[in-house]
Coordinates of C-alpha atoms in Angstrom, one line a residue:
G1 CA 19.0 23.1 -5.2
A2 CA 18.5 26.1 -2.9
L3 CA 18.5 24.1 0.3
S4 CA 21.8 22.4 -0.6
D5 CA 23.3 25.8 -1.3
E6 CA 22.1 27.2 2.0
L7 CA 23.7 24.3 3.9
E8 CA 27.0 24.7 2.0
R9 CA 27.2 28.3 3.1
N10 CA 26.8 27.4 6.8
E11 CA 29.6 28.0 9.2
R12 CA 31.5 24.8 10.1
S13 CA 34.8 23.9 11.7
G14 CA 36.8 20.9 12.9
D15 CA 38.9 18.0 11.7
P16 CA 37.2 15.0 10.1
N17 CA 40.0 12.7 11.4
G18 CA 39.7 14.2 14.9
E19 CA 36.7 15.5 16.6
G20 CA 34.7 15.6 13.3
V21 CA 33.3 18.5 11.5
I22 CA 31.0 20.7 13.6
W23 CA 28.1 22.5 12.0
P24 CA 26.8 24.6 15.0
R25 CA 23.4 25.6 13.4
V26 CA 22.6 22.1 11.9
S27 CA 21.1 19.3 14.0
E28 CA 21.1 15.7 13.1
I29 CA 18.4 13.1 13.8
A30 CA 19.6 9.5 14.0
L31 CA 18.4 6.0 14.8
V32 CA 14.6 6.2 14.7
G33 CA 14.1 3.5 12.0
A34 CA 11.8 0.6 12.4
L35 CA 10.7 1.6 15.9
E36 CA 7.0 1.9 14.9
C37 CA 6.9 5.3 16.6
G38 CA 9.4 7.0 14.4
G39 CA 6.8 9.6 13.0
F40 CA 5.8 10.6 16.5
L41 CA 9.5 10.9 17.6
V42 CA 10.6 12.9 14.6
Q43 CA 7.6 15.2 14.9
L44 CA 8.4 15.7 18.6
V45 CA 12.1 16.5 17.9
L46 CA 11.2 18.9 15.1
E47 CA 8.8 20.8 17.3
E48 CA 11.4 21.1 20.1
L49 CA 14.1 22.2 17.6
E50 CA 11.9 24.8 16.1
A51 CA 10.8 26.2 19.4
S52 CA 14.5 26.4 20.7
D53 CA 15.9 28.8 18.0
Q54 CA 19.3 27.0 18.4
F55 CA 19.4 25.4 15.0
D56 CA 18.4 26.5 11.5
Y57 CA 18.4 23.1 9.8
V58 CA 18.0 19.4 10.7
V59 CA 19.5 16.6 8.6
V60 CA 19.1 12.8 8.4
Q61 CA 21.1 10.2 6.7
A62 CA 18.5 8.0 5.0
T63 CA 18.6 4.7 3.2
E64 CA 16.5 4.0 0.1
S65 CA 14.0 2.2 2.2
S66 CA 13.6 5.1 4.7
A67 CA 13.7 8.1 2.3
G68 CA 10.0 8.0 1.7
F69 CA 9.3 8.3 5.4
Y70 CA 11.5 11.4 5.8
D71 CA 10.1 12.9 2.6
R72 CA 6.6 12.7 4.2
M73 CA 7.9 14.5 7.2
G74 CA 9.0 17.4 5.0
F75 CA 12.7 16.5 4.5
R76 CA 14.2 17.0 1.0
R77 CA 17.1 15.2 -0.6
V78 CA 20.1 17.5 -0.7
G79 CA 22.8 15.0 -1.8
A80 CA 26.3 14.8 -0.7
I81 CA 29.7 13.7 -2.0
A82 CA 32.8 13.0 0.0
S83 CA 36.4 12.8 -0.7
Y84 CA 37.8 9.8 1.1
V85 CA 41.5 10.1 1.7
P86 CA 43.5 7.4 3.6
K87 CA 44.8 8.7 6.9
G88 CA 48.2 10.3 6.2
G89 CA 47.4 10.2 2.4
A90 CA 47.5 13.0 0.0
E91 CA 44.4 14.8 -1.1
G92 CA 43.1 13.3 -4.3
G93 CA 44.6 9.9 -3.4
G94 CA 42.6 6.7 -2.9
D95 CA 39.1 6.6 -4.4
G96 CA 38.7 10.4 -4.8
V97 CA 35.2 11.9 -4.8
V98 CA 32.5 9.3 -4.2
A99 CA 28.8 9.3 -3.1
Y100 CA 28.6 9.9 0.7
R101 CA 28.2 6.9 3.0
H102 CA 27.2 7.3 6.6
W103 CA 28.2 4.8 9.2
S104 CA 31.7 4.6 7.8
Y105 CA 35.1 5.4 9.2
P106 CA 37.6 7.7 7.4
D107 CA 39.9 4.8 6.5
E108 CA 37.1 2.3 5.6
D109 CA 36.8 0.7 2.1
V110 CA 33.8 2.8 0.9
N111 CA 33.5 0.9 -2.4
R112 CA 31.7 -1.9 -0.7
L113 CA 29.1 0.3 1.1
D114 CA 25.8 1.5 -0.3
S115 CA 25.4 5.2 -0.8
S116 CA 23.5 7.2 1.8
I117 CA 20.8 9.7 1.1
M118 CA 21.4 13.0 2.9
M119 CA 18.1 14.8 3.5
A120 CA 17.5 18.2 5.1
L121 CA 14.7 20.3 6.5
R122 CA 14.9 24.1 7.1
L123 CA 13.4 24.8 10.5
R124 CA 10.7 27.3 11.0
Q125 CA 11.9 29.3 14.0
G126 CA 9.5 30.0 16.8
E127 CA 6.7 27.8 15.3
V128 CA 5.3 24.6 16.7
P129 CA 3.7 23.2 13.6
V130 CA 1.3 20.2 13.3
R131 CA 3.1 17.9 11.0
V132 CA 1.9 15.3 8.5
M133 CA 2.0 12.4 10.9
S134 CA -0.7 13.8 13.1
D135 CA -3.2 11.3 11.7
K136 CA -1.1 8.5 13.2
G137 CA -1.5 9.9 16.8
G138 CA 1.8 11.9 16.6

């Protein structure tokens, strides 16, 4: 969709086997699952990011069980594929293009891992919106 296309056009640099790939205008939220205050924390982070004007997008790596939560917060599935190449291997070697998996290393056997759900949200710069979790005290 359009959001996926926007993300693909974003500036990025780096080495996936070194420092990683850096997307300077994309922020990532991680590790808020099962804390019972995740809605409040995500809302707080989104408000801070939107007020800062430092990022244009925020992404999360969701599982099937957490995707509904992020969907209610305004995130949309953008999908992702990855080309896993063994270190020192030739492009196109190994398993080739597969569904993206977060929490994996470049040389890990990705065939035994569940696929991740990449979700993204376009930030509204300069705004501090009241989000959908406000009825939960957030």
